[in-house]
Amino acid sequence: MSRILLGVSGGIAAYKALELVRLATAAGHSVRVVQTPASRRFVGEASFAALTGAPVLVSEFERDPARGAFPGQEPPPREPLSHLQLVANADLYVIAPASANTIAKLAAGIADNLLGSCALAARCPVVVAPAMNNHMYEHPATTANLQTLRERGVEVVEPDSGRLASEGEQGIGRLPDPARLLAICEQLLVGDGPVAVAGKSSSSPSHRGDWQGLRVLVTAGGTREPIDSVRFLGNSSSGRMGVALAGAARARGATVTLVAANVALERPDGVACRDVVTAAELQATCEDEFPDCDVLLMAAAVADFTVAAPAQGKIKKADRELLELHLQPTADVLTGLAAARRDGQTLVGFAAEHGRGAVDDAREKLVAKGLDAIVVNDISRPDIGFDVDANEVTILTAGGERSEVQRWDVPRAPKAQVADAILDVVARLRESRASG
Ligand code: CTP
């Protein structure tokens, strides 16, 4: 079980933080609480102290009777600095509720209270759960501050919508149900079940070199099927996710080959690139590279249909009134590769699905294509996915018997971090297969 540091800032929702502590301690986690001075107007230290069984701190100048230790831990012999020791001992720092004022200070790096100095000193994953009036939440200042935090790898939990504290007010800004908050925290705690951590950077020292000797094949971008000598049928994939995956795998020391379908982005250093245009070219290149790879990350958007008889020159509009294109299906490259797999290879597919049912559709593809994992993102959302530098994905992994599917949610983060979280899941999958 883990050590969770909870930062409580001033807002009506502070009362829900009590329930969060109750659930977390009941689940076996040891919890310490730091409060902002304003939060004490809503809930006093005594309540948190009673539930955690540990002193609650408000000021960095206050003596900590527990010397930064969490319940169950031996306090150090010498008196440490509270804000450093508390976060040094914590596996996760969750700030809930986070008021607009606290979020602004966190974004600016202001450390004028213990909650803020703990945030600056934290090396563990940090979760921020905003709770406030909907107008304050939707104010451009708050939106920009939350974006800054996300870009720094902080996990920002989207508030719920509904009735707000002030009479008659409805909208977004409610602190999520404490049980859901705890579930999110548990997902972020490394080693606590099916977890993907998006807060770590791809250059995290723990990753450097640990994929040495591993051969990784990545496909990226979107294929183009010619209609005539200048036109084609294409798709919106820019290749960002695949390029991020190739870079992240290379940063771990893997030997990486990138099959790039019409990717205009800079290629990561140290990665061998093979450029392709059409689905058929991508298929031929993948079939050539696949036997030598240990991990296949199939992030490319491959055309499902190609023009049956592309015109040789340029089709002139004067030539006809109605232009009919006859399309014929392409081969499913991934299914073909999965059928030819050898032991020890890990195959990961990517599914861009639209709206509700995205995860269920991806689950079907995981099984139908014979994959080890599938990464699904919801393309109905404009803030993630195609040609955007952020993504939020769900990863489904097939169990040993392929009957039991595990689910890993990677919160919205820059694609480089999402790539790293995907590689974490691949690493776990390979470890569990190797040991099982
Ligand atoms: N894929 C492939 N060959 C194709 C189509 C898709 O290898 N002709 C791969 C993609 O690279 C991706 C995975 O299959 O990793 C899922 O792609 P997706 O387009 O979501 O699946 P489809 O099987 O094409 O299903 P849909 O009908 O939803 O497009």
XYZ file of C-alpha atoms in Angstrom, residues 35-408:
374
model
C -3.837 22.322 4.565
C -3.823 25.895 3.350
C -4.816 28.414 6.016
C -8.045 29.183 4.083
C -9.093 25.518 4.025
C -9.308 25.509 7.838
C -12.355 27.751 7.536
C -14.107 24.818 5.884
C -12.677 21.789 7.689
C -10.383 21.880 10.706
C -7.143 19.974 11.242
C -8.672 17.855 14.004
C -10.916 16.002 11.559
C -8.071 15.133 9.180
C -5.789 14.246 12.095
C -8.403 11.895 13.523
C -8.908 10.118 10.211
C -5.229 9.841 9.258
C -3.869 9.178 12.753
C -1.118 11.710 12.007
C -0.515 15.395 12.635
C -1.813 17.862 10.049
C 0.454 20.720 8.993
C -0.480 24.147 7.703
C 2.691 26.217 7.880
C 6.211 25.321 6.812
C 7.455 26.879 10.048
C 5.404 24.503 12.163
C 7.110 21.636 13.994
C 5.979 18.277 12.707
C 5.688 15.891 15.650
C 5.945 12.974 13.187
C 9.089 14.487 11.572
C 7.753 13.926 8.085
C 7.010 10.238 8.681
C 3.772 8.692 7.455
C 1.710 6.425 9.699
C 3.554 3.118 9.958
C 6.936 4.725 9.215
C 9.708 5.231 11.743
C 10.327 9.001 12.226
C 13.917 10.033 11.419
C 16.253 10.698 14.395
C 16.775 14.357 13.430
C 14.160 16.986 12.803
C 13.849 17.484 9.018
C 12.259 20.312 7.006
C 8.566 19.394 6.813
C 7.945 20.389 3.218
C 10.919 18.396 1.992
C 10.493 15.342 4.177
C 6.754 14.920 3.633
C 7.003 14.829 -0.150
C 10.222 12.834 -0.071
C 8.291 10.132 1.784
C 5.166 10.342 -0.368
C 4.428 8.059 -3.328
C 1.808 10.500 -4.577
C 0.865 14.083 -3.799
C -2.795 14.814 -4.429
C -4.168 18.325 -4.097
C -7.933 18.056 -3.614
C -9.795 20.280 -3.666
C -7.542 22.651 -5.581
C -9.011 26.158 -5.555
C -8.483 28.612 -8.428
C -6.065 30.548 -6.237
C -4.024 27.457 -5.357
C -3.935 26.377 -9.022
C -2.678 29.826 -10.026
C 0.060 29.655 -7.398
C 1.056 26.143 -8.432
C 1.295 27.245 -12.059
C 3.457 30.205 -11.066
C 5.607 28.158 -8.709
C 4.645 30.261 -5.704
C 5.496 28.602 -2.411
C 4.014 30.942 0.184
C 2.401 28.126 2.138
C 3.225 24.523 2.951
C 0.937 23.088 0.251
C 2.766 25.110 -2.424
C 6.273 24.404 -1.172
C 5.472 20.687 -1.041
C 4.365 20.911 -4.694
C 7.643 22.537 -5.707
C 9.676 19.962 -3.814
C 7.657 16.956 -5.038
C 9.411 14.367 -7.163
C 6.531 11.911 -6.944
C 3.515 12.108 -9.313
C 1.235 15.043 -8.503
C -2.537 15.013 -8.943
C -4.546 18.240 -8.932
C -8.325 18.033 -8.570
C -9.842 21.480 -9.207
C -13.095 22.388 -7.478
C -14.675 25.799 -7.731
C -17.479 27.847 -9.214
C -18.000 27.157 -12.930
C -17.157 30.732 -13.989
C -13.885 30.580 -12.080
C -13.098 27.183 -13.607
C -13.854 28.380 -17.120
C -11.969 31.667 -16.728
C -9.094 31.807 -19.246
C -6.633 32.348 -16.389
C -7.629 29.075 -14.727
C -7.697 27.232 -18.061
C -4.189 28.470 -18.873
C -2.896 27.621 -15.401
C -4.267 24.080 -15.610
C -2.730 23.675 -19.049
C 0.640 24.754 -17.632
C 0.330 22.130 -14.921
C -0.602 19.422 -17.441
C 2.366 20.311 -19.605
C 4.576 19.812 -16.574
C 3.230 16.319 -16.158
C 0.725 17.035 -13.395
C -2.359 14.846 -13.586
C -5.305 17.233 -13.635
C -8.610 15.584 -12.781
C -11.511 17.085 -14.695
C -14.188 18.289 -12.249
C -17.737 16.988 -12.466
C -20.682 19.037 -13.705
C -23.862 19.564 -11.748
C -25.239 21.672 -8.922
C -22.635 23.959 -7.421
C -22.391 25.304 -3.891
C -23.838 28.768 -4.553
C -27.601 28.750 -4.767
C -29.059 28.155 -8.203
C -25.639 27.713 -9.845
C -25.143 24.773 -12.168
C -22.115 23.856 -14.218
C -18.667 22.351 -14.192
C -16.568 22.626 -11.041
C -17.655 19.944 -8.591
C -14.932 17.870 -7.003
C -15.387 14.324 -8.332
C -16.751 11.667 -6.093
C -14.008 10.723 -3.566
C -14.160 7.050 -4.605
C -13.396 8.051 -8.204
C -10.611 10.338 -7.036
C -9.081 7.503 -5.054
C -9.330 5.190 -8.070
C -7.442 7.770 -10.172
C -4.781 8.089 -7.460
C -4.408 4.339 -7.275
C -3.979 4.160 -11.032
C -1.121 6.598 -10.794
C 0.645 4.736 -8.042
C 3.307 2.661 -9.710
C 2.947 -1.003 -8.959
C -0.620 -0.774 -7.734
C -2.428 -2.828 -10.350
C -2.933 -1.903 -13.988
C -1.329 1.498 -14.048
C 0.030 3.813 -16.635
C 1.901 6.832 -15.394
C 1.901 9.789 -17.730
C 3.664 12.143 -15.350
C 7.130 10.799 -16.020
C 9.268 12.262 -18.711
C 10.627 10.030 -21.441
C 14.132 10.826 -20.326
C 13.419 9.537 -16.844
C 16.710 8.035 -15.632
C 14.980 4.804 -14.628
C 14.184 4.188 -18.303
C 17.491 5.023 -19.866
C 19.100 1.967 -21.326
C 16.611 -0.568 -20.020
C 15.520 -1.529 -23.575
C 19.033 -2.100 -24.796
C 19.147 -5.034 -27.176
C 15.419 -4.827 -27.875
C 14.438 -4.301 -31.529
C 11.394 -2.115 -31.929
C 9.501 -1.573 -35.155
C 7.213 1.475 -35.196
C 4.843 2.556 -37.949
C 3.700 6.168 -38.082
C 1.660 8.541 -40.213
C -1.099 7.851 -42.691
C -0.958 6.026 -46.001
C -2.040 7.643 -49.276
C -3.795 5.809 -52.088
C -3.370 7.495 -55.472
C -6.401 8.537 -57.491
C -4.290 9.897 -60.325
C -0.770 11.260 -60.643
C -1.443 14.199 -58.265
C -4.403 13.258 -56.088
C -4.784 10.689 -53.399
C -7.083 9.334 -50.708
C -5.455 9.982 -47.362
C -6.233 10.490 -43.689
C -5.470 12.997 -40.954
C -2.715 11.133 -39.156
C 0.368 13.358 -38.826
C 2.620 10.651 -37.393
C 3.214 12.495 -34.100
C 2.269 9.553 -31.909
C 4.440 7.111 -33.851
C 7.392 9.501 -33.901
C 7.011 10.017 -30.137
C 6.967 6.242 -29.643
C 10.076 5.795 -31.769
C 11.872 8.529 -29.799
C 10.797 7.098 -26.441
C 11.900 3.567 -27.397
C 15.240 4.927 -28.616
C 15.662 6.866 -25.334
C 15.353 3.523 -23.532
C 18.186 2.134 -25.610
C 16.191 0.050 -28.117
C 17.231 -0.399 -31.741
C 14.365 1.325 -33.504
C 13.113 1.233 -37.075
C 10.435 3.716 -38.036
C 8.246 2.991 -41.040
C 6.992 6.469 -41.842
C 3.938 6.896 -44.058
C 3.960 10.491 -45.323
C 5.342 11.944 -42.116
C 6.508 15.547 -42.405
C 7.944 15.697 -38.879
C 11.556 15.642 -37.820
C 12.719 12.078 -37.148
C 14.168 11.225 -33.743
C 17.963 10.871 -33.606
C 19.353 7.386 -33.825
C 16.249 5.863 -35.417
C 16.423 4.068 -38.790
C 13.659 5.354 -41.068
C 11.957 3.755 -44.040
C 9.548 6.017 -45.882
C 6.465 4.627 -47.566
C 3.460 6.147 -49.286
C 0.747 3.564 -49.854
C -0.763 0.788 -47.754
C 0.841 -1.764 -50.079
C 4.296 -0.210 -49.588
C 3.753 -0.123 -45.849
C 2.741 -3.774 -45.922
C 5.828 -4.809 -47.918
C 8.177 -2.846 -45.641
C 6.581 -4.192 -42.461
C 6.744 -7.750 -43.756
C 10.421 -7.207 -44.441
C 11.198 -5.738 -40.996
C 8.802 -7.668 -38.779
C 10.652 -11.003 -38.475
C 13.608 -9.205 -36.847
C 11.679 -7.134 -34.334
C 10.761 -7.910 -30.733
C 8.115 -5.229 -30.369
C 5.818 -3.877 -33.080
C 4.053 -0.580 -32.383
C 1.585 -0.178 -35.236
C 0.612 3.468 -34.896
C 0.150 4.198 -38.599
C -3.317 4.854 -39.968
C -3.454 2.403 -42.840
C -5.986 2.837 -45.636
C -8.644 0.146 -45.645
C -9.408 0.744 -49.317
C -7.344 1.659 -52.328
C -8.377 2.955 -55.746
C -8.833 -0.065 -57.986
C -7.423 1.581 -61.121
C -5.688 4.910 -60.480
C -5.452 7.117 -63.579
C -2.004 7.387 -65.139
C -1.966 11.154 -65.703
C -4.001 13.925 -64.129
C -7.771 13.512 -64.376
C -9.225 16.563 -66.098
C -12.572 17.883 -64.926
C -13.487 18.668 -68.505
C -13.290 14.970 -69.318
C -16.383 13.986 -67.349
C -19.414 15.148 -65.389
C -19.411 12.460 -62.790
C -16.281 10.847 -61.504
C -16.701 7.414 -60.001
C -13.922 5.874 -58.015
C -13.881 2.146 -57.554
C -12.221 1.120 -54.320
C -10.978 -2.275 -53.360
C -9.992 -3.409 -49.868
C -6.345 -3.396 -48.836
C -4.792 -6.168 -46.794
C -4.988 -5.820 -43.015
C -1.254 -5.539 -42.421
C -1.384 -6.055 -38.664
C -3.563 -9.149 -38.859
C -1.166 -10.599 -41.418
C 1.856 -9.904 -39.233
C 0.116 -11.320 -36.148
C -0.557 -14.530 -38.051
C 3.156 -14.825 -38.834
C 4.422 -13.955 -35.360
C 7.058 -15.942 -33.575
C 7.381 -16.482 -29.828
C 8.623 -13.506 -27.867
C 7.201 -10.840 -30.179
C 4.861 -8.236 -28.740
C 2.331 -6.667 -31.103
C 0.570 -3.442 -30.268
C -2.195 -2.017 -32.427
C -3.641 1.482 -32.345
C -7.314 2.205 -32.785
C -8.718 5.638 -33.421
C -12.356 5.229 -32.465
C -15.189 7.703 -32.399
C -17.109 8.531 -29.210
C -19.007 6.131 -26.999
C -18.197 2.490 -27.442
C -14.581 3.308 -28.415
C -13.098 0.956 -25.839
C -15.504 -1.875 -26.660
C -14.719 -1.565 -30.369
C -10.997 -1.621 -29.609
C -11.450 -4.676 -27.381
C -12.936 -6.504 -30.366
C -9.969 -5.491 -32.541
C -7.521 -6.665 -29.880
C -8.994 -10.139 -30.073
C -9.814 -10.215 -33.796
C -6.324 -9.104 -34.848
C -4.556 -11.387 -32.358
C -2.701 -8.575 -30.591
C -1.009 -8.309 -27.211
C -2.258 -4.781 -26.659
C -4.270 -2.093 -28.332
C -4.068 1.627 -27.690
C -7.342 3.421 -28.225
C -8.026 7.103 -28.474
C -11.303 8.884 -28.949
C -11.134 10.918 -32.150
C -14.416 12.660 -31.387
C -12.444 14.901 -29.004
C -10.743 17.876 -30.671
C -8.224 18.365 -27.829
C -6.478 15.032 -28.332
C -5.496 12.744 -31.193
C -4.853 13.709 -34.804
C -2.317 16.459 -35.363
C -2.505 17.653 -31.750
C 0.485 17.381 -29.473
C -1.519 15.832 -26.656
C -3.240 12.537 -26.334
C -5.288 10.615 -23.821
C -5.517 6.914 -24.406
C -6.768 3.692 -22.977
C -4.581 0.653 -23.381
C -6.109 -2.792 -23.379
C -3.799 -5.729 -22.888
C -4.649 -9.329 -23.595
C -4.226 -11.757 -20.710
C -2.037 -14.867 -20.952
C -4.954 -16.895 -22.193
C -6.145 -13.932 -24.281
C -9.477 -14.178 -22.503
C -8.854 -11.721 -19.717
C -8.348 -8.137 -20.900
C -6.725 -5.559 -18.647
C -7.396 -1.874 -19.015
C -4.912 0.942 -18.448
